[in-house]
Amino acid sequence: EEFLTVSGILEEISKIDRNIANEAEQNWIRYRPRIIFNKCNLPGELDIVPSIENHFKQNLLLKGDYFGCLFTDAAVTRAFQERKTLKNVEPYSHILEDIHLLADRITRLWKKPIRNSASLLKSNS
């Protein structure tokens, strides 16, 4: 069974009105999904990134920005079980530091595309 792609939808629109299809495509490609991986156990889990990028490109005509990866940390589980904030349970944990770094990256880079973000994510994890 064939599935819909953005290209296919734009082709169908183009058969009706080429100008509207062009305008729709220009509006569509402005979107950039921002991706954060959560609860990773090993850096190798990020080997899926090229596949995600390919899917975005081939089926959705999009480019994503990969903001980071948060690895599993026992402190998060403890905080959840104790119904306390992570900062109260383990204020100097690696995960809390990673969350702060990720928040800073999001604040600084949200409005502009990140060049080679998939490669950067892979090499920095």
Coordinates of C-alpha atoms in Angstrom, one line a residue:
E1 CA 0.0 0.0 0.0
E2 CA 1.3 3.4 -1.0
F3 CA 1.4 6.2 1.5
L4 CA 1.0 9.9 1.0
T5 CA 4.0 12.2 0.7
V6 CA 4.1 15.9 0.8
S7 CA 5.5 15.8 -2.8
G8 CA 2.5 13.7 -3.9
I9 CA 0.0 16.1 -2.3
L10 CA 1.7 19.1 -3.9
E11 CA 1.6 17.3 -7.3
E12 CA -2.2 16.8 -6.8
I13 CA -2.7 20.5 -5.9
S14 CA -0.5 21.5 -8.9
K15 CA -2.9 19.7 -11.2
I16 CA -5.6 22.0 -10.0
D17 CA -3.6 25.2 -9.5
R18 CA 0.2 25.4 -10.0
N19 CA 0.4 28.8 -8.2
I20 CA -1.3 27.6 -5.1
A21 CA 0.9 24.5 -5.1
N22 CA 4.1 26.6 -5.3
E23 CA 2.8 28.9 -2.5
A24 CA 2.0 25.9 -0.4
E25 CA 5.4 24.4 -0.9
Q26 CA 7.2 27.7 -0.1
N27 CA 5.1 27.9 3.1
W28 CA 5.7 24.2 4.0
I29 CA 9.5 24.2 3.7
R30 CA 9.7 27.1 6.2
Y31 CA 8.8 24.5 9.0
R32 CA 11.8 22.9 10.8
P33 CA 11.1 20.2 13.3
R34 CA 13.2 20.6 16.4
I35 CA 14.2 17.2 17.8
I36 CA 15.4 16.2 21.2
F37 CA 16.0 12.6 22.0
N38 CA 15.1 11.6 25.6
K39 CA 15.9 8.6 27.8
C40 CA 18.7 7.3 25.5
N41 CA 20.9 4.6 27.0
L42 CA 23.8 4.6 24.6
P43 CA 25.1 7.0 22.0
G44 CA 24.6 4.2 19.4
E45 CA 20.9 4.8 19.7
L46 CA 21.4 7.9 17.7
D47 CA 22.4 5.9 14.7
I48 CA 18.7 6.3 13.7
V49 CA 19.3 10.0 12.9
P50 CA 20.2 9.5 9.2
S51 CA 17.1 7.4 8.7
I52 CA 15.0 10.2 10.3
E53 CA 16.7 12.8 8.2
N54 CA 16.0 10.7 5.1
H55 CA 12.4 10.3 6.0
F56 CA 12.0 14.0 6.6
K57 CA 13.6 14.8 3.2
Q58 CA 12.0 12.1 1.1
N59 CA 8.5 12.1 2.5
L60 CA 7.9 15.4 4.2
L61 CA 10.2 17.8 2.3
L62 CA 11.6 19.0 5.6
K63 CA 14.9 19.5 7.3
G64 CA 15.1 19.0 11.1
D65 CA 17.2 20.6 13.7
Y66 CA 18.6 18.2 16.3
F67 CA 19.0 20.1 19.6
G68 CA 20.3 17.3 21.7
C69 CA 20.0 14.0 23.6
L70 CA 19.2 13.4 27.2
F71 CA 20.5 10.1 28.5
T72 CA 18.8 8.0 31.1
D73 CA 19.8 8.9 34.6
A74 CA 18.7 7.1 37.9
A75 CA 18.3 10.6 39.5
V76 CA 15.3 11.2 37.2
T77 CA 13.6 7.9 38.3
R78 CA 14.3 8.7 42.0
A79 CA 12.8 12.2 41.6
F80 CA 9.7 10.8 39.9
Q81 CA 9.3 8.1 42.6
E82 CA 9.7 10.6 45.4
R83 CA 7.5 13.1 43.7
K84 CA 10.2 15.8 44.0
T85 CA 12.0 18.0 41.6
L86 CA 15.2 16.7 40.1
K87 CA 17.0 19.7 41.6
N88 CA 15.9 18.7 45.1
V89 CA 16.7 15.0 44.7
E90 CA 20.1 15.4 43.0
P91 CA 21.1 19.0 42.4
Y92 CA 24.5 18.1 41.0
S93 CA 23.5 15.3 38.7
H94 CA 24.8 15.0 35.1
I95 CA 21.2 15.0 33.7
L96 CA 20.4 18.3 35.4
E97 CA 23.5 19.8 33.9
D98 CA 22.6 18.4 30.5
I99 CA 19.0 19.8 30.8
H100 CA 20.5 23.3 31.6
L101 CA 22.8 23.1 28.6
L102 CA 20.0 21.9 26.3
A103 CA 17.7 24.8 27.6
D104 CA 20.5 27.2 26.8
R105 CA 21.0 25.8 23.3
I106 CA 17.2 26.0 22.6
T107 CA 17.1 29.6 23.8
R108 CA 20.0 30.7 21.6
L109 CA 19.3 28.7 18.5
W110 CA 15.5 28.3 18.3
K111 CA 15.0 31.0 15.6
K112 CA 17.8 30.0 13.2
P113 CA 18.6 26.7 11.4
I114 CA 21.5 24.7 12.9
R115 CA 23.9 23.7 10.2
N116 CA 24.8 20.0 10.2
S117 CA 22.8 19.5 13.4
A118 CA 22.5 15.7 12.9
S119 CA 26.3 15.3 12.6
L120 CA 26.9 17.6 15.5
L121 CA 24.5 15.7 17.7
K122 CA 26.2 12.4 16.8
S123 CA 29.7 13.6 17.4
N124 CA 28.8 15.4 20.7
S125 CA 26.9 12.5 22.3

